[in-house]
CSV table of C-alpha atoms and ligand atoms in Angstrom, one decimal:
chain,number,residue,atom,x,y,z
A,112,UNK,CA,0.6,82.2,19.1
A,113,UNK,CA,-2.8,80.5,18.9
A,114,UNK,CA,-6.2,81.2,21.3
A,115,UNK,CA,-8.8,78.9,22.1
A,116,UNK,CA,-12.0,78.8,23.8
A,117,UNK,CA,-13.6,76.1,25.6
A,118,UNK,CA,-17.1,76.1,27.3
A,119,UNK,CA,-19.0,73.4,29.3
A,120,UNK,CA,-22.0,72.8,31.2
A,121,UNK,CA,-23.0,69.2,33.1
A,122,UNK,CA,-26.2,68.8,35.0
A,123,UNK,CA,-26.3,68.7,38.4
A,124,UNK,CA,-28.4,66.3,40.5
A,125,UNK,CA,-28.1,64.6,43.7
A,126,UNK,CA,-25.9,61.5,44.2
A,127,UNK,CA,-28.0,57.8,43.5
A,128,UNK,CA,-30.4,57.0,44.6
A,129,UNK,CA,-32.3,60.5,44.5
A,130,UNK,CA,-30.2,61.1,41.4
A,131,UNK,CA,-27.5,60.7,38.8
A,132,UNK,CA,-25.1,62.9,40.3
A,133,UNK,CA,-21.7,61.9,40.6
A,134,UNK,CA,-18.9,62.4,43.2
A,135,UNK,CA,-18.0,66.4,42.5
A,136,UNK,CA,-14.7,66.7,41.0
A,137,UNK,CA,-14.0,70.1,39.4
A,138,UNK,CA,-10.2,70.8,38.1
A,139,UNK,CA,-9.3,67.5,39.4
A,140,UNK,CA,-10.1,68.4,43.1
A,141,UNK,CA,-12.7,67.1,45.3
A,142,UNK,CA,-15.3,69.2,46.6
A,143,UNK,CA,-17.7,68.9,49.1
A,144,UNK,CA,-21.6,69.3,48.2
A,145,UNK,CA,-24.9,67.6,48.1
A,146,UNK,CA,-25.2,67.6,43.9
A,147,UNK,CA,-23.1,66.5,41.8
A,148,UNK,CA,-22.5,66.7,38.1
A,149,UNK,CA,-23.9,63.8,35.8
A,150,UNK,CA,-21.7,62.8,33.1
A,151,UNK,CA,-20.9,60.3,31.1
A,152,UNK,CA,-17.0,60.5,32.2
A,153,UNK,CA,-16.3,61.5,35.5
A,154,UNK,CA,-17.9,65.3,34.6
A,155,UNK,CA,-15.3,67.7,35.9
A,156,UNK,CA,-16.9,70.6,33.2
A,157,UNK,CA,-13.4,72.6,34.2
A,158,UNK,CA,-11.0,69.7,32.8
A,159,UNK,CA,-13.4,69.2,29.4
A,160,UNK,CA,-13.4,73.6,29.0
A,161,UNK,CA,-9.2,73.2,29.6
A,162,UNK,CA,-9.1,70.4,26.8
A,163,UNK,CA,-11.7,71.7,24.7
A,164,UNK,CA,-9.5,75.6,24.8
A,165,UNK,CA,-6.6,73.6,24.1
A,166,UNK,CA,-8.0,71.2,21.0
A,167,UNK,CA,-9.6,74.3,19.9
A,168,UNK,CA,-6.3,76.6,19.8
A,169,UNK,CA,-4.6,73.7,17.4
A,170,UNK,CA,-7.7,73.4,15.3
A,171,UNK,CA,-7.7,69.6,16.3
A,172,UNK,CA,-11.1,67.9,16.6
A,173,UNK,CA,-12.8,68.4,20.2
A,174,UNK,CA,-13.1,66.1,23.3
A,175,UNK,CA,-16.7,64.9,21.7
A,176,UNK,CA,-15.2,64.2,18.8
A,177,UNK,CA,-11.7,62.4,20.9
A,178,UNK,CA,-13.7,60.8,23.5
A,179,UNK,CA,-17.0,59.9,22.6
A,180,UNK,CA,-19.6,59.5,24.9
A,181,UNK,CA,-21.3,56.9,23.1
A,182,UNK,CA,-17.6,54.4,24.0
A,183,UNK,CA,-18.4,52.2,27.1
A,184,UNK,CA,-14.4,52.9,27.5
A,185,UNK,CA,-14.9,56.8,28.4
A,186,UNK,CA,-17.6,55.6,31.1
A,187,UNK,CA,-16.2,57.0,34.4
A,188,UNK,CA,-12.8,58.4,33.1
A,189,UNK,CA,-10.8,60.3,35.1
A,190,UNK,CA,-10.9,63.7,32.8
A,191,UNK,CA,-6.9,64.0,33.3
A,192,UNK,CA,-6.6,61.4,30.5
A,193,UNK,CA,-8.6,63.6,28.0
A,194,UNK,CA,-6.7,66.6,29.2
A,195,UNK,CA,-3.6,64.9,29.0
A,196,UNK,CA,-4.4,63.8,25.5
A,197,UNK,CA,-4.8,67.8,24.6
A,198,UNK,CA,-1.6,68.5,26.2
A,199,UNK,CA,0.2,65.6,24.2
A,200,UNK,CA,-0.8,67.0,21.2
A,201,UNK,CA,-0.2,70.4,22.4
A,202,UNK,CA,3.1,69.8,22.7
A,203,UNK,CA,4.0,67.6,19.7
A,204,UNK,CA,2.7,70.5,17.7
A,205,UNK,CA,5.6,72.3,19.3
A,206,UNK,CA,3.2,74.4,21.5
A,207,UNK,CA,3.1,75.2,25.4
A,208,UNK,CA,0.4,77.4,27.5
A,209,UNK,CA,1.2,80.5,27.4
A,210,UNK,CA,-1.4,81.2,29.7
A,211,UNK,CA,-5.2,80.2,30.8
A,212,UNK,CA,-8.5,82.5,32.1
A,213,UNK,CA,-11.1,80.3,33.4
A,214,UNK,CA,-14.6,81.1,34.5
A,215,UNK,CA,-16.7,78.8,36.7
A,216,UNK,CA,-20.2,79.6,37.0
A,217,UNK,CA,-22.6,78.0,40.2
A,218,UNK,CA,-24.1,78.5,42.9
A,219,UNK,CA,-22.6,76.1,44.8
A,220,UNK,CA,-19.6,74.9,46.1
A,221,UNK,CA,-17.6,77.9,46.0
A,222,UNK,CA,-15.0,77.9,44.1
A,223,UNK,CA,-12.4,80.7,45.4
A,224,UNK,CA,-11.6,78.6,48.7
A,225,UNK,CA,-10.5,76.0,46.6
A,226,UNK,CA,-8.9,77.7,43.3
A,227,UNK,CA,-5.2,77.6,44.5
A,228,UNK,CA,-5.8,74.0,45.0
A,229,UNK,CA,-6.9,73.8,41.2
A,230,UNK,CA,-4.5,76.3,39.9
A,231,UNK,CA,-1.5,74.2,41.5
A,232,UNK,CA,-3.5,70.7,39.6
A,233,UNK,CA,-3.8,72.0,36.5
A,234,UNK,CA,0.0,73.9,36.2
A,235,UNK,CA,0.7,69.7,37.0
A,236,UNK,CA,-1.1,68.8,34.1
A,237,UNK,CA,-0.2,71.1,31.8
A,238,UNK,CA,3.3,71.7,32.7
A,239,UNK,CA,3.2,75.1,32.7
A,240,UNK,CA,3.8,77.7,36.4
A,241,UNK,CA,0.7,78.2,38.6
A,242,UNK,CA,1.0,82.4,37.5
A,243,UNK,CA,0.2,81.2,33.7
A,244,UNK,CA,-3.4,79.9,34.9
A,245,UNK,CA,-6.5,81.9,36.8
A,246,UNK,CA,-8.9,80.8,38.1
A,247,UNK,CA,-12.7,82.8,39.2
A,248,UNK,CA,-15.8,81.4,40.1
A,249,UNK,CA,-19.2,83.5,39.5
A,250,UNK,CA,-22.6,82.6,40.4
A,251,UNK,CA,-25.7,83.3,38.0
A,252,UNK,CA,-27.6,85.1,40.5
A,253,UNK,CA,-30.0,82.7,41.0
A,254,UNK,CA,-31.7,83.1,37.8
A,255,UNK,CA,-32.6,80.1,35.2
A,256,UNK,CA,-30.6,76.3,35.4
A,257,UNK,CA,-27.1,77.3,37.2
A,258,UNK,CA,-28.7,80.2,39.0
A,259,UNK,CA,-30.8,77.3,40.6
A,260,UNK,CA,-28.1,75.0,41.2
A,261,UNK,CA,-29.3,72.6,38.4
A,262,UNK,CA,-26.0,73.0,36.3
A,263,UNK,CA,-22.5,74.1,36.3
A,264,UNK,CA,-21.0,76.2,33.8
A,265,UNK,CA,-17.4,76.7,32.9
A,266,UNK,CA,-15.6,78.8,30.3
A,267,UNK,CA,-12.1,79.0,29.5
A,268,UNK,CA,-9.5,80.7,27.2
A,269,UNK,CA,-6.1,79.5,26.2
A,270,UNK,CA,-3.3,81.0,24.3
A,271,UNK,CA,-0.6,78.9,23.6
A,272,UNK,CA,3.0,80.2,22.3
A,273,UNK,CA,4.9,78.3,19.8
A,274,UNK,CA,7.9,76.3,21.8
A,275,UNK,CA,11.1,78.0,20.5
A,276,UNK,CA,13.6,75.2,18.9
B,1485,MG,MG1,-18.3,67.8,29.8
């Protein structure tokens, strides 16, 4: 067995022209609000946490590291394809999830109408059953930068279990 922890955060603002904020995708699902996060990828902060956990878990260098954000070719990626990269790896290390705890932290959306929808996404992504993956949001009771809807927080463990041969 190995654990892993990933943690992210991405700015919030509201969409061009008032802002930077991009169209809010979170665990690869659409959701509807007035902010979104800025990023130089797409910015779903629940994707990079998964990937980061993952990377993490093998000891293998992390998403900054994979995809930097200084590469014009990262600008606007679909997150899935760093995720998917982790879970290449993951597996050709002779690894699968053995299962996931993730905490999203804002204000705003919320995040329980919409964690089956996520929970279903990611068991897609990391070919693994929906009851090895949770999903909770929080808020941060309206105190300091996600408390005031200015950022989005996300933390997530994963412990993977060696593939038997
Ligand atoms: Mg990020």
């Amino acid at each position: 067995m190995r654990i892993g922890h990933g943690y992210d955060l991405h700015r919030l603002e509201a969409r061009p022209p008032d802002g930077n904020g991009r169209p809010f995708v979170l665990g690869g699902i659409q959701l509807d609000h007035s902010k979104g996060p800025v990023g130089h990828s797409d910015g779903d902060a629940l994707l990079h946490a998964v990937t980061d956990a993952i990377l993490g878990a093998l000891g293998e260098p992390d998403i900054g590291r994979l995809f930097p954000d200084t590469d014009p070719a990262n600008e606007s990626m679909d997150s899935s394809v760093f995720l998917k990269e982790a879970v290449r790896r993951m597996m050709a290390r002779g690894f699968s999830i053995g299962n996931l705890d993730a905490t999203i932290i804002c204000e705003l959306p919320k995040i329980a109408p919409v964690a089956e929808a996520m929970k279903a996404h990611l068991a897609s992504l990391l070919d693994c059953d929906e009851a090895c993956i949770n999903i909770k949001g929080k808020t941060h009771e309206k105190v300091d930068a996600v408390g005031e809807g200015r950022a989005i927080e996300v933390h997530v463990v994963a412990l993977l279990m060696s593939t038997p041969d």
